[in-house]
Amino acid sequence: MQPHPPRSTIDLHTHSTASDGLHPPAELVALAAKAGLTTIALTDHDTTEGLPEALAAGAQAGVVVIAGVELNTDLPGGGEAHVLGYELEWRQPAFQSTLHFLRDARERRGERMAEQLQRAGIDVRWERIRELAQGAVGRPHVARALIEQGYATDVNDAFARYLTPGQVGYVPRFKLAPEDAVRLIRSAGGVAGLAHPAGIPQLAEAVLPALVGAGLGALECYYGDYDEATVARCLTLALHAGLIPTGGSDYHGEGMHPTPLGGRYVPVETVARLREAAQRQREAPPEPFTPPTLPTQAE
Ligand code: AMP
Ligand code: ZN
Ligand code: FE
Ligand code: FE
């Protein structure tokens, strides 16, 4: 246990304007360089559209950009599991077509959220939400529209008052099963990791065994503001399950998540471990992923 962990030089969980982050991909990379980072993973929700810009900026600035993604899934017992992908062969057409489907479902759900809010007398328009979202639209964009109109003081306030289950603006969206998210990432050559696992119910008893069975390769132990005891508990789980401990800030820009870019210590060798795991996987490719029957309309 190190009382003063060294400054982090890597951050493997970040979001850009391609999903619900506040900085465009090139700006995020510039901020990473300024923070002294040598590697970031860009892990936008349901999209890899930020990667070309991030990779180009990374090549200029000397920052390695790992091709990543984050897929939010529903757990059968309630709650969510967020599955990260690292080292993806992200251009694969089958992978892209599933991401397209997930983003389409986000669009329809966004429109329905705006309709529901309006029916409740809250003046928030879909057109404005769409403008605020440059890529994959999500509740944080609805939150920003609510703040603009004076209905909430910040993103957390908007979530609590309007955007969580039971509140007037909440609409669920189509999500993959957690195991399918893992399989999808593996089918695109990536290493699948379970994001911010500490709060997940039945983690050690049910969730991890099921995901490991589907091919999970990593566990996000060094997450955001996890304290040392939480990190240690996750590291034990990772060790027992043979998973690579990963980590990052989940940086979205100021005012969304508390940890600054590069603000969470992650061991630098994690990058090589992920690359080697992806390489090994490519030498013995997994079963091709058969997508679940995706509904033709919003749920
Ligand atoms: P969505 O993908 O549209 O369901 O929105 C979920 C995303 O919103 C999460 O992945 C987080 O990035 C963000 N989020 C969830 N809860 C909050 C919250 N209370 N405050 C700020 N951001 C949140
Ligand atoms: Zn997000
Ligand atoms: Fe997440
Ligand atoms: Fe995230």
Tab-separated table of C-alpha atoms and ligand atoms in Angstrom:
chain	number	residue	atom	x	y	z
A	1	MET	CA	0.000	0.000	0.000
A	2	GLN	CA	1.573	3.288	-1.040
A	3	PRO	CA	0.659	6.233	1.160
A	4	HIS	CA	1.458	8.657	-1.666
A	5	PRO	CA	0.805	7.046	-5.025
A	6	PRO	CA	2.905	8.482	-7.825
A	7	ARG	CA	1.276	10.911	-10.212
A	8	SER	CA	-0.664	9.078	-12.905
A	9	THR	CA	0.631	9.123	-16.446
A	10	ILE	CA	-2.348	7.268	-17.906
A	11	ASP	CA	-6.139	7.607	-17.785
A	12	LEU	CA	-8.188	4.761	-19.240
A	13	HIS	CA	-11.717	6.144	-18.860
A	14	THR	CA	-12.618	9.432	-20.579
A	15	HIS	CA	-15.538	10.934	-22.496
A	16	SER	CA	-15.651	13.557	-25.255
A	17	THR	CA	-18.370	15.464	-27.121
A	18	ALA	CA	-18.800	12.332	-29.257
A	19	SER	CA	-20.980	11.251	-26.301
A	20	ASP	CA	-21.706	13.241	-23.145
A	21	GLY	CA	-18.309	14.824	-22.449
A	22	LEU	CA	-17.850	18.581	-22.671
A	23	HIS	CA	-14.560	18.664	-24.617
A	24	PRO	CA	-14.162	17.733	-28.278
A	25	PRO	CA	-11.771	14.797	-28.755
A	26	ALA	CA	-8.778	16.929	-29.830
A	27	GLU	CA	-9.274	19.265	-26.872
A	28	LEU	CA	-9.455	16.282	-24.503
A	29	VAL	CA	-6.143	15.015	-25.886
A	30	ALA	CA	-4.601	18.484	-25.493
A	31	LEU	CA	-5.779	18.557	-21.867
A	32	ALA	CA	-4.278	15.095	-21.360
A	33	ALA	CA	-0.927	16.274	-22.725
A	34	LYS	CA	-1.082	19.310	-20.445
A	35	ALA	CA	-1.785	17.037	-17.469
A	36	GLY	CA	1.366	15.069	-18.322
A	37	LEU	CA	-0.447	11.952	-19.524
A	38	THR	CA	1.224	9.652	-22.036
A	39	THR	CA	-1.848	7.470	-22.741
A	40	ILE	CA	-5.601	7.866	-22.537
A	41	ALA	CA	-8.419	5.543	-23.520
A	42	LEU	CA	-11.330	7.356	-25.163
A	43	THR	CA	-14.380	5.471	-23.878
A	44	ASP	CA	-17.423	7.322	-25.174
A	45	HIS	CA	-20.899	5.847	-24.629
A	46	ASP	CA	-22.040	3.707	-27.595
A	47	THR	CA	-19.750	5.437	-30.091
A	48	THR	CA	-16.261	5.458	-31.530
A	49	GLU	CA	-16.946	8.566	-33.638
A	50	GLY	CA	-14.501	10.618	-31.557
A	51	LEU	CA	-11.579	8.328	-32.314
A	52	PRO	CA	-10.308	9.672	-35.663
A	53	GLU	CA	-9.976	13.182	-34.209
A	54	ALA	CA	-8.509	11.913	-30.915
A	55	LEU	CA	-5.981	9.653	-32.668
A	56	ALA	CA	-4.849	12.459	-34.979
A	57	ALA	CA	-4.484	14.875	-32.048
A	58	GLY	CA	-2.683	12.185	-30.062
A	59	ALA	CA	-0.175	11.618	-32.873
A	60	GLN	CA	0.556	15.365	-32.896
A	61	ALA	CA	0.784	15.770	-29.135
A	62	GLY	CA	2.590	12.509	-28.337
A	63	VAL	CA	-0.346	11.022	-26.435
A	64	VAL	CA	-1.238	7.391	-27.167
A	65	VAL	CA	-5.008	7.048	-27.604
A	66	ILE	CA	-6.469	3.615	-26.884
A	67	ALA	CA	-9.577	2.873	-28.938
A	68	GLY	CA	-12.298	2.325	-26.360
A	69	VAL	CA	-16.023	2.453	-25.732
A	70	GLU	CA	-18.446	2.260	-22.778
A	71	LEU	CA	-21.678	0.269	-23.049
A	72	ASN	CA	-24.217	0.745	-20.250
A	73	THR	CA	-26.218	-2.411	-19.599
A	74	ASP	CA	-29.063	-3.367	-17.271
A	75	LEU	CA	-28.511	-6.064	-14.680
A	76	PRO	CA	-31.283	-8.639	-14.447
A	77	GLY	CA	-31.682	-7.965	-10.722
A	78	GLY	CA	-31.912	-4.182	-11.177
A	79	GLY	CA	-29.151	-1.607	-11.415
A	80	GLU	CA	-26.656	-1.129	-14.206
A	81	ALA	CA	-23.337	-2.607	-15.230
A	82	HIS	CA	-21.173	-0.458	-17.484
A	83	VAL	CA	-18.886	-2.440	-19.759
A	84	LEU	CA	-15.732	-0.829	-21.129
A	85	GLY	CA	-13.929	-1.936	-24.285
A	86	TYR	CA	-10.204	-1.299	-24.798
A	87	GLU	CA	-7.944	-1.854	-27.823
A	88	LEU	CA	-10.874	-2.268	-30.190
A	89	GLU	CA	-10.680	-3.004	-33.893
A	90	TRP	CA	-13.318	-0.344	-33.920
A	91	ARG	CA	-13.867	-0.075	-37.676
A	92	GLN	CA	-15.395	-3.568	-37.900
A	93	PRO	CA	-18.749	-3.177	-39.701
A	94	ALA	CA	-20.729	-5.542	-37.456
A	95	PHE	CA	-19.492	-3.686	-34.369
A	96	GLN	CA	-20.351	-0.325	-35.903
A	97	SER	CA	-23.818	-1.457	-36.876
A	98	THR	CA	-24.642	-2.476	-33.297
A	99	LEU	CA	-23.335	0.891	-32.046
A	100	HIS	CA	-25.541	2.620	-34.647
A	101	PHE	CA	-28.534	0.735	-33.358
A	102	LEU	CA	-27.779	1.747	-29.765
A	103	ARG	CA	-27.410	5.408	-30.766
A	104	ASP	CA	-30.685	5.323	-32.720
A	105	ALA	CA	-32.398	4.019	-29.605
A	106	ARG	CA	-30.873	6.969	-27.704
A	107	GLU	CA	-32.349	9.421	-30.241
A	108	ARG	CA	-35.857	8.036	-29.920
A	109	ARG	CA	-35.601	7.967	-26.158
A	110	GLY	CA	-34.335	11.572	-26.109
A	111	GLU	CA	-37.365	12.704	-28.120
A	112	ARG	CA	-39.668	10.890	-25.740
A	113	MET	CA	-37.977	12.492	-22.721
A	114	ALA	CA	-38.543	15.942	-24.245
A	115	GLU	CA	-42.200	15.077	-24.954
A	116	GLN	CA	-42.744	13.858	-21.413
A	117	LEU	CA	-41.134	16.959	-19.902
A	118	GLN	CA	-43.244	19.211	-22.106
A	119	ARG	CA	-46.432	17.408	-21.167
A	120	ALA	CA	-45.500	18.173	-17.560
A	121	GLY	CA	-45.247	21.873	-18.447
A	122	ILE	CA	-41.455	21.982	-18.570
A	123	ASP	CA	-40.185	24.012	-21.486
A	124	VAL	CA	-37.355	21.870	-22.812
A	125	ARG	CA	-37.201	21.210	-26.538
A	126	TRP	CA	-35.813	18.188	-28.348
A	127	GLU	CA	-34.243	20.467	-30.985
A	128	ARG	CA	-32.162	22.166	-28.273
A	129	ILE	CA	-31.194	18.852	-26.665
A	130	ARG	CA	-30.101	17.628	-30.102
A	131	GLU	CA	-27.982	20.770	-30.575
A	132	LEU	CA	-26.312	20.303	-27.204
A	133	ALA	CA	-25.470	16.694	-28.104
A	134	GLN	CA	-22.956	16.596	-30.901
A	135	GLY	CA	-22.934	12.810	-30.987
A	136	ALA	CA	-24.567	10.075	-28.912
A	137	VAL	CA	-27.366	11.845	-27.046
A	138	GLY	CA	-27.900	11.073	-23.367
A	139	ARG	CA	-29.503	12.298	-20.196
A	140	PRO	CA	-26.587	14.681	-19.496
A	141	HIS	CA	-27.643	16.654	-22.604
A	142	VAL	CA	-31.230	16.801	-21.347
A	143	ALA	CA	-29.772	17.951	-18.022
A	144	ARG	CA	-27.893	20.790	-19.739
A	145	ALA	CA	-31.080	21.893	-21.516
A	146	LEU	CA	-32.918	21.893	-18.172
A	147	ILE	CA	-30.146	23.988	-16.581
A	148	GLU	CA	-30.227	26.489	-19.472
A	149	GLN	CA	-33.936	26.977	-18.928
A	150	GLY	CA	-33.473	27.458	-15.203
A	151	TYR	CA	-35.103	24.200	-14.109
A	152	ALA	CA	-31.993	22.848	-12.362
A	153	THR	CA	-28.842	24.296	-10.840
A	154	ASP	CA	-26.401	21.651	-12.092
A	155	VAL	CA	-26.290	18.260	-13.783
A	156	ASN	CA	-26.695	16.328	-10.529
A	157	ASP	CA	-29.687	18.443	-9.574
A	158	ALA	CA	-31.256	17.856	-12.999
A	159	PHE	CA	-30.749	14.090	-12.675
A	160	ALA	CA	-32.220	14.008	-9.188
A	161	ARG	CA	-35.264	16.106	-10.034
A	162	TYR	CA	-36.139	15.052	-13.567
A	163	LEU	CA	-34.004	12.315	-15.084
A	164	THR	CA	-33.904	9.311	-12.785
A	165	PRO	CA	-36.492	6.514	-12.517
A	166	GLY	CA	-39.667	7.834	-10.913
A	167	GLN	CA	-39.039	11.420	-12.098
A	168	VAL	CA	-41.119	13.054	-14.807
A	169	GLY	CA	-38.465	13.170	-17.538
A	170	TYR	CA	-37.198	9.635	-17.183
A	171	VAL	CA	-37.558	7.218	-20.069
A	172	PRO	CA	-35.631	3.927	-20.145
A	173	ARG	CA	-33.664	3.077	-23.255
A	174	PHE	CA	-32.720	-0.126	-24.997
A	175	LYS	CA	-29.647	-1.681	-23.445
A	176	LEU	CA	-27.707	-4.833	-24.185
A	177	ALA	CA	-27.473	-7.582	-21.599
A	178	PRO	CA	-24.133	-7.294	-19.764
A	179	GLU	CA	-22.837	-10.587	-21.214
A	180	ASP	CA	-23.728	-9.458	-24.732
A	181	ALA	CA	-21.806	-6.216	-24.228
A	182	VAL	CA	-18.760	-8.285	-23.251
A	183	ARG	CA	-19.188	-10.546	-26.285
A	184	LEU	CA	-19.671	-7.588	-28.614
A	185	ILE	CA	-16.418	-5.993	-27.445
A	186	ARG	CA	-14.511	-9.264	-27.780
A	187	SER	CA	-15.897	-9.810	-31.253
A	188	ALA	CA	-14.394	-6.418	-32.167
A	189	GLY	CA	-10.982	-7.560	-30.930
A	190	GLY	CA	-11.229	-5.601	-27.704
A	191	VAL	CA	-10.620	-6.435	-24.072
A	192	ALA	CA	-13.848	-6.051	-22.076
A	193	GLY	CA	-13.720	-4.528	-18.603
A	194	LEU	CA	-16.348	-3.949	-15.956
A	195	ALA	CA	-16.460	-0.219	-15.148
A	196	HIS	CA	-16.754	1.311	-11.639
A	197	PRO	CA	-17.776	-2.033	-10.118
A	198	ALA	CA	-17.817	-1.160	-6.425
A	199	GLY	CA	-21.514	-0.356	-6.102
A	200	ILE	CA	-22.828	-3.281	-8.123
A	201	PRO	CA	-25.092	-5.589	-6.110
A	202	GLN	CA	-24.135	-9.271	-6.139
A	203	LEU	CA	-20.817	-8.358	-7.769
A	204	ALA	CA	-18.656	-11.186	-6.448
A	205	GLU	CA	-21.484	-13.703	-6.129
A	206	ALA	CA	-23.254	-13.400	-9.478
A	207	VAL	CA	-22.227	-10.549	-11.778
A	208	LEU	CA	-18.495	-11.232	-12.049
A	209	PRO	CA	-18.845	-15.000	-12.544
A	210	ALA	CA	-21.394	-14.440	-15.348
A	211	LEU	CA	-19.250	-11.812	-17.084
A	212	VAL	CA	-16.048	-13.803	-16.707
A	213	GLY	CA	-17.915	-16.675	-18.345
A	214	ALA	CA	-18.711	-14.367	-21.276
A	215	GLY	CA	-15.036	-13.390	-21.636
A	216	LEU	CA	-14.515	-10.392	-19.345
A	217	GLY	CA	-10.824	-9.476	-19.224
A	218	ALA	CA	-10.549	-6.453	-16.946
A	219	LEU	CA	-11.953	-4.833	-13.818
A	220	GLU	CA	-11.851	-1.080	-13.229
A	221	CYS	CA	-10.280	-1.081	-9.780
A	222	TYR	CA	-8.610	2.346	-9.853
A	223	TYR	CA	-11.741	4.384	-10.461
A	224	GLY	CA	-12.446	8.066	-9.945
A	225	ASP	CA	-12.688	8.778	-6.248
A	226	TYR	CA	-12.611	5.187	-4.912
A	227	ASP	CA	-10.833	5.138	-1.568
A	228	GLU	CA	-7.941	2.793	-0.864
A	229	ALA	CA	-10.090	0.141	0.818
A	230	THR	CA	-12.396	-0.003	-2.214
A	231	VAL	CA	-9.475	-0.228	-4.622
A	232	ALA	CA	-7.969	-3.019	-2.509
A	233	ARG	CA	-11.260	-4.946	-2.479
A	234	CYS	CA	-11.500	-4.691	-6.281
A	235	LEU	CA	-7.870	-5.714	-6.712
A	236	THR	CA	-8.546	-8.873	-4.710
A	237	LEU	CA	-11.536	-9.696	-6.917
A	238	ALA	CA	-9.489	-9.019	-10.060
A	239	LEU	CA	-6.656	-11.227	-8.863
A	240	HIS	CA	-8.988	-14.120	-8.044
A	241	ALA	CA	-10.825	-13.856	-11.350
A	242	GLY	CA	-7.665	-13.382	-13.434
A	243	LEU	CA	-8.726	-9.927	-14.607
A	244	ILE	CA	-6.451	-7.013	-15.487
A	245	PRO	CA	-7.041	-4.181	-13.005
A	246	THR	CA	-7.666	-1.019	-15.009
A	247	GLY	CA	-8.730	2.470	-14.063
A	248	GLY	CA	-9.338	6.067	-14.880
A	249	SER	CA	-11.112	9.271	-13.977
A	250	ASP	CA	-14.334	8.966	-16.039
A	251	TYR	CA	-13.581	12.565	-16.968
A	252	HIS	CA	-16.477	14.282	-18.779
A	253	GLY	CA	-15.340	17.917	-18.357
A	254	GLU	CA	-15.833	20.143	-15.347
A	255	GLY	CA	-18.982	19.782	-13.287
A	256	MET	CA	-19.982	16.202	-14.141
A	257	HIS	CA	-17.798	13.703	-12.305
A	258	PRO	CA	-15.545	14.796	-9.452
A	259	THR	CA	-12.172	13.429	-10.620
A	260	PRO	CA	-10.011	15.588	-12.897
A	261	LEU	CA	-8.439	14.154	-16.039
A	262	GLY	CA	-5.465	12.043	-14.957
A	263	GLY	CA	-6.519	12.557	-11.349
A	264	ARG	CA	-6.698	8.852	-10.508
A	265	TYR	CA	-3.471	6.888	-10.177
A	266	VAL	CA	-3.405	3.885	-12.540
A	267	PRO	CA	-0.243	1.733	-12.875
A	268	VAL	CA	1.432	2.451	-16.190
A	269	GLU	CA	1.959	-1.250	-16.999
A	270	THR	CA	-1.816	-1.584	-17.406
A	271	VAL	CA	-1.440	-0.280	-20.970
A	272	ALA	CA	0.944	-3.084	-21.968
A	273	ARG	CA	-1.179	-5.696	-20.199
A	274	LEU	CA	-4.260	-4.634	-22.159
A	275	ARG	CA	-2.342	-4.616	-25.442
A	276	GLU	CA	-0.952	-8.096	-24.775
A	277	ALA	CA	-4.400	-9.431	-23.817
A	278	ALA	CA	-5.900	-8.017	-27.032
A	279	GLN	CA	-3.039	-9.561	-29.009
A	280	ARG	CA	-3.535	-12.980	-27.403
A	281	GLN	CA	-7.233	-12.772	-28.096
A	282	ARG	CA	-6.564	-12.078	-31.770
A	283	GLU	CA	-4.376	-15.159	-32.001
A	284	ALA	CA	-7.270	-17.274	-30.657
A	285	PRO	CA	-10.353	-15.329	-31.733
A	286	PRO	CA	-13.547	-15.756	-29.724
A	287	GLU	CA	-16.757	-17.123	-31.205
A	288	PRO	CA	-18.233	-14.543	-33.565
A	289	PHE	CA	-20.774	-12.439	-31.733
A	290	THR	CA	-24.357	-13.000	-32.733
A	291	PRO	CA	-26.212	-9.843	-31.844
A	292	PRO	CA	-29.372	-10.324	-29.819
A	293	THR	CA	-32.564	-9.740	-31.744
A	294	LEU	CA	-32.578	-5.990	-31.684
A	295	PRO	CA	-36.056	-4.505	-31.543
A	296	THR	CA	-37.046	-2.587	-34.689
A	297	GLN	CA	-38.630	0.265	-32.758
A	298	ALA	CA	-37.880	1.941	-29.451
A	299	GLU	CA	-38.813	-0.290	-26.584
B	1	AMP	P1	-27.789	7.817	-20.330
B	1	AMP	O1	-26.663	7.098	-21.007
B	1	AMP	O2	-28.459	8.764	-21.250
B	1	AMP	O3	-28.748	6.915	-19.628
B	1	AMP	O4	-27.119	8.729	-19.219
B	1	AMP	C1	-26.291	8.122	-18.260
B	1	AMP	C2	-24.978	8.875	-18.133
B	1	AMP	O5	-25.217	10.089	-17.453
B	1	AMP	C3	-23.985	8.122	-17.283
B	1	AMP	O6	-23.194	7.271	-18.053
B	1	AMP	C4	-23.181	9.234	-16.666
B	1	AMP	O7	-22.162	9.658	-17.551
B	1	AMP	C5	-24.171	10.356	-16.529
B	1	AMP	N1	-24.809	10.431	-15.204
B	1	AMP	C6	-25.586	9.522	-14.607
B	1	AMP	N2	-26.040	9.955	-13.417
B	1	AMP	C7	-25.542	11.203	-13.273
B	1	AMP	C8	-25.639	12.191	-12.255
B	1	AMP	N3	-26.347	12.021	-11.151
B	1	AMP	N4	-24.986	13.348	-12.450
B	1	AMP	C9	-24.250	13.546	-13.558
B	1	AMP	N5	-24.122	12.648	-14.557
B	1	AMP	C10	-24.749	11.489	-14.416
B	2	ZN	ZN	-21.213	9.672	-19.473
B	3	FE	FE	-20.127	4.516	-16.495
B	4	FE	FE	-17.938	6.649	-18.193
